[in-house]
mmCIF file of C-alpha atoms in Angstrom:
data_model
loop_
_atom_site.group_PDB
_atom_site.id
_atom_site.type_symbol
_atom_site.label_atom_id
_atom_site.label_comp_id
_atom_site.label_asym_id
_atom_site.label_seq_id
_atom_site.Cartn_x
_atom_site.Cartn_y
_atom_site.Cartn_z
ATOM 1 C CA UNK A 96 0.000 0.000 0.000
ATOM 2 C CA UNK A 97 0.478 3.505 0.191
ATOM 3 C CA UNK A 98 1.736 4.015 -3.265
ATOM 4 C CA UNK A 99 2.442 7.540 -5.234
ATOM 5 C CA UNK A 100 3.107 7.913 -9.317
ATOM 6 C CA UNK A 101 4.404 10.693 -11.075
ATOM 7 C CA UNK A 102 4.075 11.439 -13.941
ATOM 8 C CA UNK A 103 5.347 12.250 -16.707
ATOM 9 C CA UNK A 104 8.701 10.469 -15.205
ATOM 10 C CA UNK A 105 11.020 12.994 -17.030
ATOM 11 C CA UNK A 106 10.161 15.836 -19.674
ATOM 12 C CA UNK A 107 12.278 18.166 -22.475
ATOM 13 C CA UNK A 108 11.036 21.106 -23.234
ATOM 14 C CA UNK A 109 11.980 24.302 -24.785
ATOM 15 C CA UNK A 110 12.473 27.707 -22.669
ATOM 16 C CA UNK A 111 9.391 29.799 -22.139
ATOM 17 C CA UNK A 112 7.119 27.085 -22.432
ATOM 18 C CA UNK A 113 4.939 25.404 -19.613
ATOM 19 C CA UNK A 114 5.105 21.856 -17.793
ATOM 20 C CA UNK A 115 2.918 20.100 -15.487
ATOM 21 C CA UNK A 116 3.511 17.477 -13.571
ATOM 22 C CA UNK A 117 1.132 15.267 -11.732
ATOM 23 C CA UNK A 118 1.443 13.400 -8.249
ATOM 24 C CA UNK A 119 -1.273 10.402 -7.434
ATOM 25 C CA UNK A 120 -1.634 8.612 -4.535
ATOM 26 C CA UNK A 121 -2.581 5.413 -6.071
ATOM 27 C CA UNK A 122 -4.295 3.521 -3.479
ATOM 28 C CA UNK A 123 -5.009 5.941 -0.499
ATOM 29 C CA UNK A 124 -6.182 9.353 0.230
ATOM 30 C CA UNK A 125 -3.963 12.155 0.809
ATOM 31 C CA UNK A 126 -5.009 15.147 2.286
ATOM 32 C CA UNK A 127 -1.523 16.976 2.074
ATOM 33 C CA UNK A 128 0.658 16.486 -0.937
ATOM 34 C CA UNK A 129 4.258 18.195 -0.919
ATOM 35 C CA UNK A 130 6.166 19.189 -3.481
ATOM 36 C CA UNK A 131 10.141 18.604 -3.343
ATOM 37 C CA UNK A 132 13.083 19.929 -5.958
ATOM 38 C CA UNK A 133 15.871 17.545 -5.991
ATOM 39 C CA UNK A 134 19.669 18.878 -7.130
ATOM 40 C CA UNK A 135 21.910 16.530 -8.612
ATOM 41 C CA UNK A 136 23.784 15.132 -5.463
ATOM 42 C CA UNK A 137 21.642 17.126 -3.093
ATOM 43 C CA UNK A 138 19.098 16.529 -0.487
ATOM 44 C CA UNK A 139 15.223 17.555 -1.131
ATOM 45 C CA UNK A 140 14.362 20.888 -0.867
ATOM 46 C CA UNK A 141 10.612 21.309 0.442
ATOM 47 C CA UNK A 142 8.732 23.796 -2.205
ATOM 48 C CA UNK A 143 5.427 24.232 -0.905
ATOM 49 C CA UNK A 144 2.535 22.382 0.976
ATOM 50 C CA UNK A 145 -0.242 21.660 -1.091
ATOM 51 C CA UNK A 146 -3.865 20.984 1.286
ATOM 52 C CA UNK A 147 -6.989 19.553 -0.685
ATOM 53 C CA UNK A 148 -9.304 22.217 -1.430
ATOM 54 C CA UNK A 149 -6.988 25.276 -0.411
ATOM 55 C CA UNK A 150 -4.367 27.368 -1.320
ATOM 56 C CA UNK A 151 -0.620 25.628 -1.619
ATOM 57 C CA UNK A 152 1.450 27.435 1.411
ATOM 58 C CA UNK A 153 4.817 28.020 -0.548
ATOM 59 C CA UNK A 154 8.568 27.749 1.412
ATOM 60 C CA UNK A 155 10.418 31.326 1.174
ATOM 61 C CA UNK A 156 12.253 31.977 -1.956
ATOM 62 C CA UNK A 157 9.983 30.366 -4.158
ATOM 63 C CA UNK A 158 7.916 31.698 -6.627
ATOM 64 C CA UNK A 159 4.073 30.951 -6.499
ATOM 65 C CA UNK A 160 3.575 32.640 -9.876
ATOM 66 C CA UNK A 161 6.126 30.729 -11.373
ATOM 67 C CA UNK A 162 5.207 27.044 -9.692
ATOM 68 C CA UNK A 163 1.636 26.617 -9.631
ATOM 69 C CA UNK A 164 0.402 23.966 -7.355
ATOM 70 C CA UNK A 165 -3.446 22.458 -7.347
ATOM 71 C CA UNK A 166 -4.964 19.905 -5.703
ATOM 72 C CA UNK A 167 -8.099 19.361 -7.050
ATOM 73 C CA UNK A 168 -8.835 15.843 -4.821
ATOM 74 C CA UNK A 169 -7.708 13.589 -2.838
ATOM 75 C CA UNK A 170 -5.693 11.575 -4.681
ATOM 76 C CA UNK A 171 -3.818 14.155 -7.399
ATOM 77 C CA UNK A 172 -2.148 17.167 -7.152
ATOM 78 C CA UNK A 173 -0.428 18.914 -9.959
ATOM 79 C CA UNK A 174 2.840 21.293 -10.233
ATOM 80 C CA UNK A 175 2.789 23.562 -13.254
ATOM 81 C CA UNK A 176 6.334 25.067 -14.334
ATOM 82 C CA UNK A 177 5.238 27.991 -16.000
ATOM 83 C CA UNK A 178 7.626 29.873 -18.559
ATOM 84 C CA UNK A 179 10.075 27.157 -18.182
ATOM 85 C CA UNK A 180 13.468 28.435 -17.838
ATOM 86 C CA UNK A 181 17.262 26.732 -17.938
ATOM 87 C CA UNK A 182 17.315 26.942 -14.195
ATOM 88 C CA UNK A 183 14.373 24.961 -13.572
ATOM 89 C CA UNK A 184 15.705 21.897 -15.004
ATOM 90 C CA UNK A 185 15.713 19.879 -11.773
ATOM 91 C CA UNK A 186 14.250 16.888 -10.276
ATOM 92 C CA UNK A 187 10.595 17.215 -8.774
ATOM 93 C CA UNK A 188 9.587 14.946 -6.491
ATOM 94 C CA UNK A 189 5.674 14.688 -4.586
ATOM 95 C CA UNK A 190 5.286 13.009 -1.499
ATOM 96 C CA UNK A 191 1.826 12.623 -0.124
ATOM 97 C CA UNK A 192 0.716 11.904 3.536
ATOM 98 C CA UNK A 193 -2.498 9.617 4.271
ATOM 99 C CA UNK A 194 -5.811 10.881 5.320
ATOM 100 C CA UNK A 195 -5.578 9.875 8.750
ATOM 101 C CA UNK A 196 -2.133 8.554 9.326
ATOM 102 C CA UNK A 197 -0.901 11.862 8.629
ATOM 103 C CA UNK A 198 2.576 11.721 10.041
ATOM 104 C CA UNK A 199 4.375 9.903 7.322
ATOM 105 C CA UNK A 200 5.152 10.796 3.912
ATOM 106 C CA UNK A 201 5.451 8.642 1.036
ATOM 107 C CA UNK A 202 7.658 9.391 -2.198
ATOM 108 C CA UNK A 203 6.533 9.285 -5.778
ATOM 109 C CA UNK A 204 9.614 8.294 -8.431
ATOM 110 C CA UNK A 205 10.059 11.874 -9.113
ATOM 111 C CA UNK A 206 10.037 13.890 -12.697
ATOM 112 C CA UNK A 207 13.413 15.241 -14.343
ATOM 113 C CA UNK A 208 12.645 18.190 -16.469
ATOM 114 C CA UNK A 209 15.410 19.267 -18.713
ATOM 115 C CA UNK A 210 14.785 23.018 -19.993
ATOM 116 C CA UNK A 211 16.713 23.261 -23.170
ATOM 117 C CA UNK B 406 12.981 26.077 12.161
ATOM 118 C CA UNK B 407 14.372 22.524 12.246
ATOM 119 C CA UNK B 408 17.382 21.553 10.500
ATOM 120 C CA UNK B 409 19.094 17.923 10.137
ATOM 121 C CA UNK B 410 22.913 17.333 10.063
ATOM 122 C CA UNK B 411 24.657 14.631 8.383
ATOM 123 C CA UNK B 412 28.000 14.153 9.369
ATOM 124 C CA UNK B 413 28.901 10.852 6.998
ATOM 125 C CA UNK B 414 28.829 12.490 3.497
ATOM 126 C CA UNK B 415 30.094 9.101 1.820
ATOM 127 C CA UNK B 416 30.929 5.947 3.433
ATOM 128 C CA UNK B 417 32.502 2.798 1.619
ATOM 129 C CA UNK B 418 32.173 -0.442 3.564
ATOM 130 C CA UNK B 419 32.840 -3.968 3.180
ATOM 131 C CA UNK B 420 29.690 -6.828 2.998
ATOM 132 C CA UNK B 421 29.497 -7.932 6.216
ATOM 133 C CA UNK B 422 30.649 -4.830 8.363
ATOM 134 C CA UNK B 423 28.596 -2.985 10.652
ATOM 135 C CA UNK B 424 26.827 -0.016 9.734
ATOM 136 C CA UNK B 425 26.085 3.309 11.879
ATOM 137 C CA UNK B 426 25.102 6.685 9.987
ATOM 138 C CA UNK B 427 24.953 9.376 12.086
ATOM 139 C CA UNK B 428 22.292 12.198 12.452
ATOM 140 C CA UNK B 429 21.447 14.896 14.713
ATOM 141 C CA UNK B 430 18.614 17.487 14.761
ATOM 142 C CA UNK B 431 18.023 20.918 16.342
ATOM 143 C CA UNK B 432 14.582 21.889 16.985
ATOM 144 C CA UNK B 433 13.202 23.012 20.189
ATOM 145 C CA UNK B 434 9.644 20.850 20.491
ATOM 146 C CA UNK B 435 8.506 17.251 19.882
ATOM 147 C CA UNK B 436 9.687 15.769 16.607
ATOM 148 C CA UNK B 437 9.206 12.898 14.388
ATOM 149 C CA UNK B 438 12.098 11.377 12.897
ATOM 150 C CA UNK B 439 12.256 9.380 9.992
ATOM 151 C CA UNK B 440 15.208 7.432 7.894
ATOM 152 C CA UNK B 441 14.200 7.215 3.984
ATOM 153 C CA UNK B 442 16.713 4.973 1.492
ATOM 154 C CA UNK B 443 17.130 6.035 -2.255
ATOM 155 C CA UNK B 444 18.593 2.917 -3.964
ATOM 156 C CA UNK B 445 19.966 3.909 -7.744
ATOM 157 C CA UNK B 446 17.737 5.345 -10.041
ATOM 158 C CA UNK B 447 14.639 4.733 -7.563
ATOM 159 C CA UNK B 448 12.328 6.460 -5.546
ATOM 160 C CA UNK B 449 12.737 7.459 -1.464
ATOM 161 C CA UNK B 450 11.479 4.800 0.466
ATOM 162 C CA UNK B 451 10.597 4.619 4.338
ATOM 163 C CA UNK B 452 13.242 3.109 6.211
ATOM 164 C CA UNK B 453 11.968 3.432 9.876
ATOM 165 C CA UNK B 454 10.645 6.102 11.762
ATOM 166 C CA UNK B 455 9.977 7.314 15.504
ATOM 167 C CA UNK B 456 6.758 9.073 16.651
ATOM 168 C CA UNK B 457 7.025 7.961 20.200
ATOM 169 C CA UNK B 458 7.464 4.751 22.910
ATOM 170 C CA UNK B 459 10.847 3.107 22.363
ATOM 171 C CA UNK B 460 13.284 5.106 21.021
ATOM 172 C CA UNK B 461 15.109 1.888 19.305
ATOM 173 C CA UNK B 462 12.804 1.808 16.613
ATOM 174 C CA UNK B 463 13.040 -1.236 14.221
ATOM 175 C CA UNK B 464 12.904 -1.162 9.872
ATOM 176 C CA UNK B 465 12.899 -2.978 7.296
ATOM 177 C CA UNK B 466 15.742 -4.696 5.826
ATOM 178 C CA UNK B 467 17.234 -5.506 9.175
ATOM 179 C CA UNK B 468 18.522 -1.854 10.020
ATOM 180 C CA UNK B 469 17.009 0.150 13.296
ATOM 181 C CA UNK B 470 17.710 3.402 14.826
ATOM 182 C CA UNK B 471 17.862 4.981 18.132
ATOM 183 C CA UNK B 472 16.491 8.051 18.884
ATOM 184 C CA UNK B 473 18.646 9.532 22.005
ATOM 185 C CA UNK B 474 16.917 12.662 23.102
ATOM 186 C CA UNK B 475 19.451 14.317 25.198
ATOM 187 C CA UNK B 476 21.849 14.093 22.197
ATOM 188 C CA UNK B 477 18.871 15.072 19.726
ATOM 189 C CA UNK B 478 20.669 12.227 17.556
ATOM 190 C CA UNK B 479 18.852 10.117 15.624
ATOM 191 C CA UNK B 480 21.513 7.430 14.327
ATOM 192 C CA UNK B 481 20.782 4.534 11.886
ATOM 193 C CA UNK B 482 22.452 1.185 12.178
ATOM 194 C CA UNK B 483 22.886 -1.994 10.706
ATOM 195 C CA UNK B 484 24.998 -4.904 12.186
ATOM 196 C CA UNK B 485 25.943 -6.782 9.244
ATOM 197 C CA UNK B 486 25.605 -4.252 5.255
ATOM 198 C CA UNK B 487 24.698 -5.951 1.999
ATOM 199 C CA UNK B 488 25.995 -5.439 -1.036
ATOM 200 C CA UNK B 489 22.466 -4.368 -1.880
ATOM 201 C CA UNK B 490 22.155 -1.796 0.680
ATOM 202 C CA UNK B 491 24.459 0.757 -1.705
ATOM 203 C CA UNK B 492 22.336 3.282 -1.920
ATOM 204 C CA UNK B 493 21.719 7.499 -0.394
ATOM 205 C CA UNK B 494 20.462 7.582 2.706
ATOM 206 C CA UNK B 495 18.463 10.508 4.091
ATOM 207 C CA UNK B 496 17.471 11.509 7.939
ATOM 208 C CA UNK B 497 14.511 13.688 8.097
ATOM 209 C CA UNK B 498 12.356 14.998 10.653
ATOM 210 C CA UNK B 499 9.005 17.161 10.859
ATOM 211 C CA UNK B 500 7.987 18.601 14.058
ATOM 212 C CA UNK B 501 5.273 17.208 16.158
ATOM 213 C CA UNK B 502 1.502 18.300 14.821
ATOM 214 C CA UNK B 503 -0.329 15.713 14.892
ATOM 215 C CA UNK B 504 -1.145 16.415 11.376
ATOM 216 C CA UNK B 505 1.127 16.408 8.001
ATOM 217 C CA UNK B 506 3.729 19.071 8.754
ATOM 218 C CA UNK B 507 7.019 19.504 6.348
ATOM 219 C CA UNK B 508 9.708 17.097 6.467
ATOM 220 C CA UNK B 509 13.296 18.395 6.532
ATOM 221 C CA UNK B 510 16.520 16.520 5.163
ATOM 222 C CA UNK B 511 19.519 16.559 6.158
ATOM 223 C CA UNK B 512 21.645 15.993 3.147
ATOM 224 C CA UNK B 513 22.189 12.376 3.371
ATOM 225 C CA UNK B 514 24.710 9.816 3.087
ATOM 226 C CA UNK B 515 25.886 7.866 0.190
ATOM 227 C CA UNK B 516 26.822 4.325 1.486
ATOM 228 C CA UNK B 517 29.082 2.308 -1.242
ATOM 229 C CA UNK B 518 29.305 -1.570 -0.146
ATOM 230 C CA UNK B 519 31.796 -3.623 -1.493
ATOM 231 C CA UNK B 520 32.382 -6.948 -2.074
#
């Protein structure tokens, strides 16, 4: 149990242009969904808190313009890179905490996106 | 704001030998603490973690950690590594909510295992 896709698993696209990503918790309901960015050799870097039904709460430093966040239901929420730029290229990674066994967080596979 | 230390930035052991990662937190309430594994080009899984009770908490895959408060140390152990245990190992802890609060990393530990 307690499983969480992402998809698409990596993406190119050209600068200026828009990605989303999606996060799924495939057999359980999340309530909070995070989003993490992932440097090459690095640890995770927590982006912003995204609550069913509300407004993402976003970690200083990053743009909420620029990285929209929705979470529509309980079981997907979505990270839009808008105006995709070199420096985004990164690795995105969701984690999503169960409805009632809140405490833990469980990874998706992550998404490389490669800004060209 | 919490924050996680690392001290092991790469450690290359022998099958067989014991294991001990160390990690230590600073944050001034209750915390939960967690140990996640990233093997090669896969995903972070849940090691172990601690909400409460005994602080030698048990995993999978034959490691546990003990969670010494007075030392706000977290460490992860494993008597005998595997081959199959190279991997990136991450501590992380969230505070205390009751709820889903944020996780912070520290900024792990790359464990190479020979044979």
């Amino acid at each position: 149990g307690a499983v969480v896709s992402q998809h698409p698993s990596w993406v190119i696209c050209k600068s200026g242009t828009s990605v989303k990503i999606e996060c799924r918790s495939l057999d359980f309901q999340a309530t909070t969904m995070f989003w993490y960015r992932q440097f090459p050799k690095q640890s995770l870097m927590l982006m912003a808190t995204s609550n069913e039904g509300s407004k993402a709460t976003y970690e200083q430093g990053v743009e909420k313009d620029k990285f929209l966040i929705n979470h529509a239901s309980l079981t997907l929420s979505t990270l839009t890179v808008t105006s995709a730029h070199p420096e985004d290229s990164s690795f995105y990674i969701c984690s999503a905490s169960e409805q009632g066994l809140s405490e833990t967080q469980y990874f998706g596979p992550g998404t490389r996106l490669l800004v060209l | 704001a919490q924050s996680v230390s690392q001290h092991n930035h790469h450690v290359i052991l022998s099958e067989a030998a014991s294991l001990e990662l160390g990690c230590n937190y600073s944050y001034g309430g209750t915390v939960n603490l967690f140990w996640y594994v990233q093997y090669p080009g896969q995903h972070l899984q849940l090691l172990l973690k601690y909400f409460s009770g005994d602080p030698l908490v048990k995993g999978i895959k034959g490691f546990e950690a003990e969670f010494i408060k007075s030392k706000f140390s977290f460490n992860l152990r494993k008597p005998s590594v595997q081959w199959s245990d190279t991997a990136e190992y991450f501590c992380a802890v969230n505070p205390y909510t009751g709820t889903a609060s944020k996780l912070t990393f520290g900024t792990g530990t790359r464990l190479q295992v020979t044979l």
